[in-house]
PDB file of C-alpha atoms in Angstrom:
ATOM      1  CA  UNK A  24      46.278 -72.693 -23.344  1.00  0.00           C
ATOM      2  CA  UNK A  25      46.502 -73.635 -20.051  1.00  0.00           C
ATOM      3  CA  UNK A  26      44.755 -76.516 -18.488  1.00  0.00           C
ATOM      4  CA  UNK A  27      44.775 -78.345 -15.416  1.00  0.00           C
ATOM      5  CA  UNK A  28      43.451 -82.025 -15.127  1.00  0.00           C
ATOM      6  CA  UNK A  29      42.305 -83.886 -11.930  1.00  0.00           C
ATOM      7  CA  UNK A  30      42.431 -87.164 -11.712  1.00  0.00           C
ATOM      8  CA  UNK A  31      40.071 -89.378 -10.585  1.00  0.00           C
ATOM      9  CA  UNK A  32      36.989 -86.997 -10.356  1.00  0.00           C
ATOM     10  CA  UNK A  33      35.519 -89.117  -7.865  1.00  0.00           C
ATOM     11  CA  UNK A  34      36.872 -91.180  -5.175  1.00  0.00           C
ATOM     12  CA  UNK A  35      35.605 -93.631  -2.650  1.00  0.00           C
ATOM     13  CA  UNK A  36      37.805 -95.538   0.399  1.00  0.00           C
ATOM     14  CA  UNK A  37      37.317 -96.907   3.686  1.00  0.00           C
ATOM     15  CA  UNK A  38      38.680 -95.315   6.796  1.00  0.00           C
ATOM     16  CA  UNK A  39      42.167 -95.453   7.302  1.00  0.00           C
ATOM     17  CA  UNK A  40      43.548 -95.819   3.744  1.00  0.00           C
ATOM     18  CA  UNK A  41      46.139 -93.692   2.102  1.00  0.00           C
ATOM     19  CA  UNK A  42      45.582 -92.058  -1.205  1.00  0.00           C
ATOM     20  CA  UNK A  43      46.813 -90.006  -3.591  1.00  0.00           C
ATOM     21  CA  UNK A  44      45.048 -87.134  -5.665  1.00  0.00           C
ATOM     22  CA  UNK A  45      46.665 -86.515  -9.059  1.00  0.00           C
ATOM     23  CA  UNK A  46      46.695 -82.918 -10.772  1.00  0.00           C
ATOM     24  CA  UNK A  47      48.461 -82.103 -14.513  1.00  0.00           C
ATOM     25  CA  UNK A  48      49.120 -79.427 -15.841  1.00  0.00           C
ATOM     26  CA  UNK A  49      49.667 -78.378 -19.097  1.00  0.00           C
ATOM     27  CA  UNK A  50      51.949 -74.822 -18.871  1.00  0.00           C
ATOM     28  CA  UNK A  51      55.446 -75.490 -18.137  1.00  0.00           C
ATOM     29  CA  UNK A  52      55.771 -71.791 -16.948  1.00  0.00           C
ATOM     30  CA  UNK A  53      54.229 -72.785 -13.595  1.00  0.00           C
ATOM     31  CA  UNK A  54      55.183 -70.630 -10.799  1.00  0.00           C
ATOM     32  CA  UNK A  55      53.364 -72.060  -7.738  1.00  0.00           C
ATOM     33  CA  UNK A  56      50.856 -74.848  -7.394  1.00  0.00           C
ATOM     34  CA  UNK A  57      48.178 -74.659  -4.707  1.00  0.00           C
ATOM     35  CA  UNK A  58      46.094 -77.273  -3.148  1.00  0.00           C
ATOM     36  CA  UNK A  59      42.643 -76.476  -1.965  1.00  0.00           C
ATOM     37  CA  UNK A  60      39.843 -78.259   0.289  1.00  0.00           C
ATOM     38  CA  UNK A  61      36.091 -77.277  -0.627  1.00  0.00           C
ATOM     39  CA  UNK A  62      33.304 -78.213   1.673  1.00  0.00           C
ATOM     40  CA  UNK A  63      29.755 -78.402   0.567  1.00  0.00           C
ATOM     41  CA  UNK A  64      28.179 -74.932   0.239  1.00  0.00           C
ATOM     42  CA  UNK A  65      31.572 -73.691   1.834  1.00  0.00           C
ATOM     43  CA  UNK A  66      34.452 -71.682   0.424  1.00  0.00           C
ATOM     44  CA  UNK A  67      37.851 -72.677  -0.084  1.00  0.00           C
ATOM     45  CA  UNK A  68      40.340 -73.790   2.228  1.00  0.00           C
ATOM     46  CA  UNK A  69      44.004 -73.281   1.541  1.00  0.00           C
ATOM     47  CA  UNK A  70      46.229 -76.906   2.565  1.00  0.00           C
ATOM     48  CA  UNK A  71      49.464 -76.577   0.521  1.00  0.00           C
ATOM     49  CA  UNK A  72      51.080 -74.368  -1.706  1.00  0.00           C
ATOM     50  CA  UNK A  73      54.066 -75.663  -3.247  1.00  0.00           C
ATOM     51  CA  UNK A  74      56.842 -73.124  -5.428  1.00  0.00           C
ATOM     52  CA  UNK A  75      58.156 -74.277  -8.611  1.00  0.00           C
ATOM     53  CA  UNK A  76      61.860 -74.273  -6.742  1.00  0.00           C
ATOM     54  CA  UNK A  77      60.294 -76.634  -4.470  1.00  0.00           C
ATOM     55  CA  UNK A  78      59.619 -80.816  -5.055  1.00  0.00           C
ATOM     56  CA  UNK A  79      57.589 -81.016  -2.000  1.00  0.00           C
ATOM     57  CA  UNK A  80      55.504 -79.925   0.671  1.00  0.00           C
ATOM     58  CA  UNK A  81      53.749 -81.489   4.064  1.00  0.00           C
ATOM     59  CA  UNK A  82      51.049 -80.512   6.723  1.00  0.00           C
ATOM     60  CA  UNK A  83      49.829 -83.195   9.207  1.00  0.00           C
ATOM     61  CA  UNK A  84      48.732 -86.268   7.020  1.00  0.00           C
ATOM     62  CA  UNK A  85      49.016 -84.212   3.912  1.00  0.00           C
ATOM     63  CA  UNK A  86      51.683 -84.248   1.409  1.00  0.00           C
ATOM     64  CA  UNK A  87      52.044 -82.245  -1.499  1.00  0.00           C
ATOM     65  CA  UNK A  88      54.455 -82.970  -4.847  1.00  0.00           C
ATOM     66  CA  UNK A  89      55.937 -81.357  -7.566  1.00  0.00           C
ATOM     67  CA  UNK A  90      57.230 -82.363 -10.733  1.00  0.00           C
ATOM     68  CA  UNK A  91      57.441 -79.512 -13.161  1.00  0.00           C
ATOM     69  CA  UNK A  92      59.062 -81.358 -15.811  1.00  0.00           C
ATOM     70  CA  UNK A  93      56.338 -84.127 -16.265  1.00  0.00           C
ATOM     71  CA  UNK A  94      53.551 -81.614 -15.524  1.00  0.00           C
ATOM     72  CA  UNK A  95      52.490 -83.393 -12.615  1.00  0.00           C
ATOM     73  CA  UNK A  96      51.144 -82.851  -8.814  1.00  0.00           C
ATOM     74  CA  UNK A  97      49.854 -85.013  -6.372  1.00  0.00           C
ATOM     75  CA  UNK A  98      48.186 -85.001  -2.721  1.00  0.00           C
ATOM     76  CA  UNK A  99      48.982 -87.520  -0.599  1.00  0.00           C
ATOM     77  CA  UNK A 100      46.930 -88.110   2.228  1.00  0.00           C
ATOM     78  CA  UNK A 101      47.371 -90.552   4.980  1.00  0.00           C
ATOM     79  CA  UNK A 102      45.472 -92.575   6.857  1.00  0.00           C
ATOM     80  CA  UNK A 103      42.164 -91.107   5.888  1.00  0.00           C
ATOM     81  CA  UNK A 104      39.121 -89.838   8.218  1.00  0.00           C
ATOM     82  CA  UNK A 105      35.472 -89.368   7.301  1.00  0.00           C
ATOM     83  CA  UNK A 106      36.531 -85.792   8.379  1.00  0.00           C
ATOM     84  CA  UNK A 107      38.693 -85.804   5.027  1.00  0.00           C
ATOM     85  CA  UNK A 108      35.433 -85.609   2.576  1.00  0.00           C
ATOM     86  CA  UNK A 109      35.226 -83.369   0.470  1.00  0.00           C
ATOM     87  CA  UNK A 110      36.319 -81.798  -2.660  1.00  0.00           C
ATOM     88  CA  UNK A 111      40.524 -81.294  -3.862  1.00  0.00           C
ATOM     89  CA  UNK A 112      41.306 -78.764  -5.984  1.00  0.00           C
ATOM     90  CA  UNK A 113      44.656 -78.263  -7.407  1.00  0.00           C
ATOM     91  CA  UNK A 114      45.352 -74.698  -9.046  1.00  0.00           C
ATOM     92  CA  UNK A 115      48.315 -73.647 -11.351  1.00  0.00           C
ATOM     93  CA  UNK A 116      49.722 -70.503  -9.939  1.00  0.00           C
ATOM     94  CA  UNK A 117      50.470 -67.931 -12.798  1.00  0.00           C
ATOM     95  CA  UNK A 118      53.500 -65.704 -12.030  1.00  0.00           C
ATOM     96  CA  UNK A 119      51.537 -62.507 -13.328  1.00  0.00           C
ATOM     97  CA  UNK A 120      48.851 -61.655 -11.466  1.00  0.00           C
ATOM     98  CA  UNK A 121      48.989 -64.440  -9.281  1.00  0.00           C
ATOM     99  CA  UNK A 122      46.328 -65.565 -11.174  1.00  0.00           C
ATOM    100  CA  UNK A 123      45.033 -69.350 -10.205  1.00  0.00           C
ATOM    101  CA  UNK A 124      43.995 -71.836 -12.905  1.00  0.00           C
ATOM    102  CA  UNK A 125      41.720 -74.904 -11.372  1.00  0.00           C
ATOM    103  CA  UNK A 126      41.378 -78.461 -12.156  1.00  0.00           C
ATOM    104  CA  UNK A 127      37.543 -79.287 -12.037  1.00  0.00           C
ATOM    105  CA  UNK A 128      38.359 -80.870  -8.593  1.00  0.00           C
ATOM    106  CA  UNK A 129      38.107 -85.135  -6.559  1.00  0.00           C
ATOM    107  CA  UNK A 130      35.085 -85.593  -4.678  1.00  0.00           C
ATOM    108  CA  UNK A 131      36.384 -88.015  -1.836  1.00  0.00           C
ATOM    109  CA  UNK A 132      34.571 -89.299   0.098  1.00  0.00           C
ATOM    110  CA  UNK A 133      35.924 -91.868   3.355  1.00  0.00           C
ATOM    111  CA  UNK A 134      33.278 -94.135   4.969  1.00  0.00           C
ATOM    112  CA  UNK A 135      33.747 -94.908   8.007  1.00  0.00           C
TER     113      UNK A 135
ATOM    114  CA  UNK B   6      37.400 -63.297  13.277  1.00  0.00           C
ATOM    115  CA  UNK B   7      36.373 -63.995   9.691  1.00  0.00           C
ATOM    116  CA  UNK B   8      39.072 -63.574   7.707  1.00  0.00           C
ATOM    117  CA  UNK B   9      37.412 -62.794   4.174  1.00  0.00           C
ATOM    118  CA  UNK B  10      33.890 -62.152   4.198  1.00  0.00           C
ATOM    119  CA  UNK B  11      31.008 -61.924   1.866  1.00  0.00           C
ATOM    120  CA  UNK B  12      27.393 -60.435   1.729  1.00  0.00           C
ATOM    121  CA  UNK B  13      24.815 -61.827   0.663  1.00  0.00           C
ATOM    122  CA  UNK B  14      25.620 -65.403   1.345  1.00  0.00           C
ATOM    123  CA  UNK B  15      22.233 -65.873  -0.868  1.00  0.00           C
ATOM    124  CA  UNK B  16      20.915 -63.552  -3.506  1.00  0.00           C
ATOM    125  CA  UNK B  17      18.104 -64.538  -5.900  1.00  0.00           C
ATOM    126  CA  UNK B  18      17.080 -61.758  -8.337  1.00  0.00           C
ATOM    127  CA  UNK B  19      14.921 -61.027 -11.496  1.00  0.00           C
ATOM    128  CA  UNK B  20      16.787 -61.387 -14.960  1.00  0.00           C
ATOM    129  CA  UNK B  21      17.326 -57.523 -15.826  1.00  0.00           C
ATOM    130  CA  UNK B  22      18.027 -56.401 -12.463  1.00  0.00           C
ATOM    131  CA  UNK B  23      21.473 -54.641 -11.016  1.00  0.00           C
ATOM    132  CA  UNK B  24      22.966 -56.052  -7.929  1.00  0.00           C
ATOM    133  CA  UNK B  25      26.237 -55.752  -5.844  1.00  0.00           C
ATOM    134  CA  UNK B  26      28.238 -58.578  -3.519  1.00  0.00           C
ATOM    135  CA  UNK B  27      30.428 -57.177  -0.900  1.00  0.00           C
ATOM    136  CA  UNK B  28      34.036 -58.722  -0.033  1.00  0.00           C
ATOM    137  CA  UNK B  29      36.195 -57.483   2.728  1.00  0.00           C
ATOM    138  CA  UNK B  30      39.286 -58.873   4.156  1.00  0.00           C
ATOM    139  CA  UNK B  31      40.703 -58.034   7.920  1.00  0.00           C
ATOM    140  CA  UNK B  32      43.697 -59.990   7.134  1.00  0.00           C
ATOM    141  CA  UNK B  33      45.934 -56.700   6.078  1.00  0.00           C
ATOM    142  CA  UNK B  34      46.245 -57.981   2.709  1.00  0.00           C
ATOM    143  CA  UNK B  35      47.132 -55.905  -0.714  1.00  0.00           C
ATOM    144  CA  UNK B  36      45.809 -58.114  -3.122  1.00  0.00           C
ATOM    145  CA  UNK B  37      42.435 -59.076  -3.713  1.00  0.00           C
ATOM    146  CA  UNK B  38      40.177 -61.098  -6.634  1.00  0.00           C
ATOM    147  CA  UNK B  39      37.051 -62.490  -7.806  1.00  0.00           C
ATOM    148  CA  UNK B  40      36.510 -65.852  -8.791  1.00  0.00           C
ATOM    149  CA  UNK B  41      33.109 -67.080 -10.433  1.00  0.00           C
ATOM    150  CA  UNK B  42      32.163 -71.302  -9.684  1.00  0.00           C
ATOM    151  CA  UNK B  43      29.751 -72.222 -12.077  1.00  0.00           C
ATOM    152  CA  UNK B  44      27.377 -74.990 -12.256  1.00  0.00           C
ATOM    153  CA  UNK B  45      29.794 -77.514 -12.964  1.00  0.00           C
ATOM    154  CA  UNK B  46      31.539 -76.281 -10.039  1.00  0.00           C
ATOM    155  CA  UNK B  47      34.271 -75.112 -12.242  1.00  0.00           C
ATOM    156  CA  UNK B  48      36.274 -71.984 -10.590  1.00  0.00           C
ATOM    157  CA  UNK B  49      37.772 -69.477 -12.770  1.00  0.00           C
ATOM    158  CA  UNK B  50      39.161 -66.421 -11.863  1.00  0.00           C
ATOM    159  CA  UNK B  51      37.364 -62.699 -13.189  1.00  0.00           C
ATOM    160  CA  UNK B  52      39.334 -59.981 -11.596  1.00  0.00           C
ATOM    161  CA  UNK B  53      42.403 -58.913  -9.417  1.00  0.00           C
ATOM    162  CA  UNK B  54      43.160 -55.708  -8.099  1.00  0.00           C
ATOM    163  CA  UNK B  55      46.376 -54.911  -6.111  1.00  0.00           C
ATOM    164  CA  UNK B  56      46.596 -51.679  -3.801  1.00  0.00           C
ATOM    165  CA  UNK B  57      43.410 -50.564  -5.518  1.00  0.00           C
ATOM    166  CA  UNK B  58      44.502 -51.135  -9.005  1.00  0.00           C
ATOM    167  CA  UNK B  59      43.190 -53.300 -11.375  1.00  0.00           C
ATOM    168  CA  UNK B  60      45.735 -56.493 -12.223  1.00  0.00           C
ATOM    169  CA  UNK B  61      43.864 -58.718 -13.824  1.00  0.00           C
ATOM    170  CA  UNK B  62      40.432 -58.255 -15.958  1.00  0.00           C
ATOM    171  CA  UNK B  63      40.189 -62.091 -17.871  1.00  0.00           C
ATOM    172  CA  UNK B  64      37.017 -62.033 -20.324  1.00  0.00           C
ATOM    173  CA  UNK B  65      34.128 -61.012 -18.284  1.00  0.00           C
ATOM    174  CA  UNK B  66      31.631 -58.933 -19.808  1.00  0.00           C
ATOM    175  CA  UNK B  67      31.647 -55.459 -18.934  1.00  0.00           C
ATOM    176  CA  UNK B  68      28.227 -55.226 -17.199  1.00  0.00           C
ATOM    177  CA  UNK B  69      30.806 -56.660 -14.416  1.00  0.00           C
ATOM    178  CA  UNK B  70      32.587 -53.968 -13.018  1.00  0.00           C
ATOM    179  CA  UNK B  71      34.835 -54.710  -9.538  1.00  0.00           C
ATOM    180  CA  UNK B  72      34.942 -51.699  -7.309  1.00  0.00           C
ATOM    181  CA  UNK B  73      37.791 -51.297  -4.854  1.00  0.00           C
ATOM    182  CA  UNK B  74      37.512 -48.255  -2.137  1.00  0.00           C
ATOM    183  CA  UNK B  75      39.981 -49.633  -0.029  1.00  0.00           C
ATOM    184  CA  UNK B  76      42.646 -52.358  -0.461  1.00  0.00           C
ATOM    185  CA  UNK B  77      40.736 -54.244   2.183  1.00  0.00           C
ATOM    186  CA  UNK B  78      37.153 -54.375   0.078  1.00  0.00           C
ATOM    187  CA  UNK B  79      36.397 -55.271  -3.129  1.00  0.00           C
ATOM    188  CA  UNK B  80      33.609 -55.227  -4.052  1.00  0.00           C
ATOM    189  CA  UNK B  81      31.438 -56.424  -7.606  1.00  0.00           C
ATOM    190  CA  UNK B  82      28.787 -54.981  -9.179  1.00  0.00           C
ATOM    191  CA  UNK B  83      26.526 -56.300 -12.076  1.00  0.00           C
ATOM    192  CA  UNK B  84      24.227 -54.603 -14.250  1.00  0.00           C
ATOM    193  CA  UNK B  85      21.661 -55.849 -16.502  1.00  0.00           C
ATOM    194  CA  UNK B  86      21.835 -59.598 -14.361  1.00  0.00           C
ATOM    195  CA  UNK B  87      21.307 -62.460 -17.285  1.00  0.00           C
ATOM    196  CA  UNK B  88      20.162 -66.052 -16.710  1.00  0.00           C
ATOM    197  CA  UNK B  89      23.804 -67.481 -17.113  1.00  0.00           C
ATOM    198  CA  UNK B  90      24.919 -65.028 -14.250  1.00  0.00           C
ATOM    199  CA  UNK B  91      23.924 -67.403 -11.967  1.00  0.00           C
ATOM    200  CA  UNK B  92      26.555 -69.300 -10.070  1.00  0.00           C
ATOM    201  CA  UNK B  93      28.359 -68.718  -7.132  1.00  0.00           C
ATOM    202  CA  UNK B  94      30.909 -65.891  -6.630  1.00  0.00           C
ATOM    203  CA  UNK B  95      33.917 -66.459  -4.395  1.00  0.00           C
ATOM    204  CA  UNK B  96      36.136 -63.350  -3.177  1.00  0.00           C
ATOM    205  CA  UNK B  97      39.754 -63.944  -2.388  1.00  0.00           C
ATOM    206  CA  UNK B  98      42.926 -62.103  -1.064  1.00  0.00           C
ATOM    207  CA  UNK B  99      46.542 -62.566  -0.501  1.00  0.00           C
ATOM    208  CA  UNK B 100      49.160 -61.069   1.119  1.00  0.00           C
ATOM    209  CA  UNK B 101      51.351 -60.073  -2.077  1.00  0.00           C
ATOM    210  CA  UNK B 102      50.961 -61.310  -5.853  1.00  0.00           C
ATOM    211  CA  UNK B 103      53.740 -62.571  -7.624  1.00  0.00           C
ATOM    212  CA  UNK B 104      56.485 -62.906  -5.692  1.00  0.00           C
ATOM    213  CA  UNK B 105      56.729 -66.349  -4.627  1.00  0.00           C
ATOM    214  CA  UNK B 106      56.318 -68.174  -1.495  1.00  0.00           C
ATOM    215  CA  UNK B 107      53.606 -68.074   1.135  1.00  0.00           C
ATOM    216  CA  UNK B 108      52.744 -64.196   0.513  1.00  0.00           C
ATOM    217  CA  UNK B 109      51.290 -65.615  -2.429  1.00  0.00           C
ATOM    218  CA  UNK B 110      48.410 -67.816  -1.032  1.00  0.00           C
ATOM    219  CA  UNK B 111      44.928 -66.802  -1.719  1.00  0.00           C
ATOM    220  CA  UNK B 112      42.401 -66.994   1.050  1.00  0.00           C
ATOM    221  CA  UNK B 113      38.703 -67.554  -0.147  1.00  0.00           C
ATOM    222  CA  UNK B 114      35.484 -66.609   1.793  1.00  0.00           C
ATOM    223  CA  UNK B 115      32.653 -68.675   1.943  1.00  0.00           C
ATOM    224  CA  UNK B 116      31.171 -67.107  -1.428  1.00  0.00           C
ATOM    225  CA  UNK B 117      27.820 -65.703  -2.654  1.00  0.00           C
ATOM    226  CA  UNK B 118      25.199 -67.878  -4.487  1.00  0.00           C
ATOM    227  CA  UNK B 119      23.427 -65.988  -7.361  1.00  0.00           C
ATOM    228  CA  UNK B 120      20.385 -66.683  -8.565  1.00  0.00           C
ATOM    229  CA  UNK B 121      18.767 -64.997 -11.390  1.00  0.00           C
ATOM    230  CA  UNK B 122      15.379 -65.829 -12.669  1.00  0.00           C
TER     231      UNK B 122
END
């Protein structure tokens, strides 16, 4: 079955801090892993899309990982804004189809 | 432009009733899908279609039915609208399916809030 877990669900920081979003998943077959942004009442915004040949990927403050072999993913983002709320979603790519599988998101929110 | 777009943004209907959303893309993609958020804001994918054709059909009832004219629209239709319809519908495309890299990225529109009553 395949399952993706975000960790936390819910995250609060000042301005200015770094953080990290974590994402599992549980199918070893991953082909890609996508990060997405979703605004309030908004659709979703594409940030990173990492291949499974691929350990890494960056945009701006925004840094992506991947470790295949422990399941993992994780979002770094530096030096937060209040700009940066909002929720992460990481999906599991499925080769066939291109099919995503989401994580139930992180609600950040940065206070400024 | 808008890249993928929706209509309605807002649709609020009577339990029993038929009802279509629009998608269309102008970004010259070949792949398209629909993804359903439900109340817990969970987002799971319903149907693909590439070039027209149908990829991916995971287990939606059948009084869904996607209908593609063009590879730029896709759009969905559902018949005999139950209470646990409602949620909010999200249409996506990408470039290619399947064959790694950036081609692969799926670009959302702003999605369609269903409300059935």
């Amino acid at each position: 079955k395949q399952e993706v877990t975000q960790i936390p669900a819910a995250l609060s920081v000042p301005e200015g801090e770094n953080l990290v979003l974590n994402c599992s998943f549980t199918d070893s077959a991953i082909y890609n892993l996508q990060w997405f942004r979703q605004d309030p009442g908004k659709g979703l915004t594409s940030l990173l899309l990492i291949q499974s040949s691929q350990r890494e990927q960056t945009s701006g403050r925004l840094n992506a990982s991947l470790d295949k072999s422990s399941g993992r993913s994780t979002l770094y983002i530096a030096a937060s804004q209040p700009g940066d709320s909002a929720t992460y979603l990481c999906a599991q790519v499925m080769e066939y189809g291109n099919k995503l599988v989401f994580g139930a998101g992180t609600i950040l929110r940065v206070k400024s | 432009d808008t890249a993928v777009s929706q209509t309605p943004k807002y649709l609020v209907t009577q339990m029993g009733n038929d009802k279509s959303i629009k998608c269309e893309q102008n970004l010259g993609h070949d792949t398209m899908y629909w993804y359903k958020q439900d109340s817990k804001k969970f987002l799971k994918i319903m149907f693909s279609y590439n070039n027209k054709e149908l990829i991916i059909n995971e287990t939606v009832p059948n009084r869904f039915s996607p209908k593609s004219p063009d590879k730029a629209h896709l759009n969905l239709h559902i018949n005999s609208l139950e209470l646990g319809d409602s949620a909010v519908y999200f249409c996506a495309s990408s470039q290619l399916y399947s064959l790694g890299g950036s081609m692969d990225t799926q670009y959302f529109g702003p999605g369609t809030r269903l409300t059935v009553l």
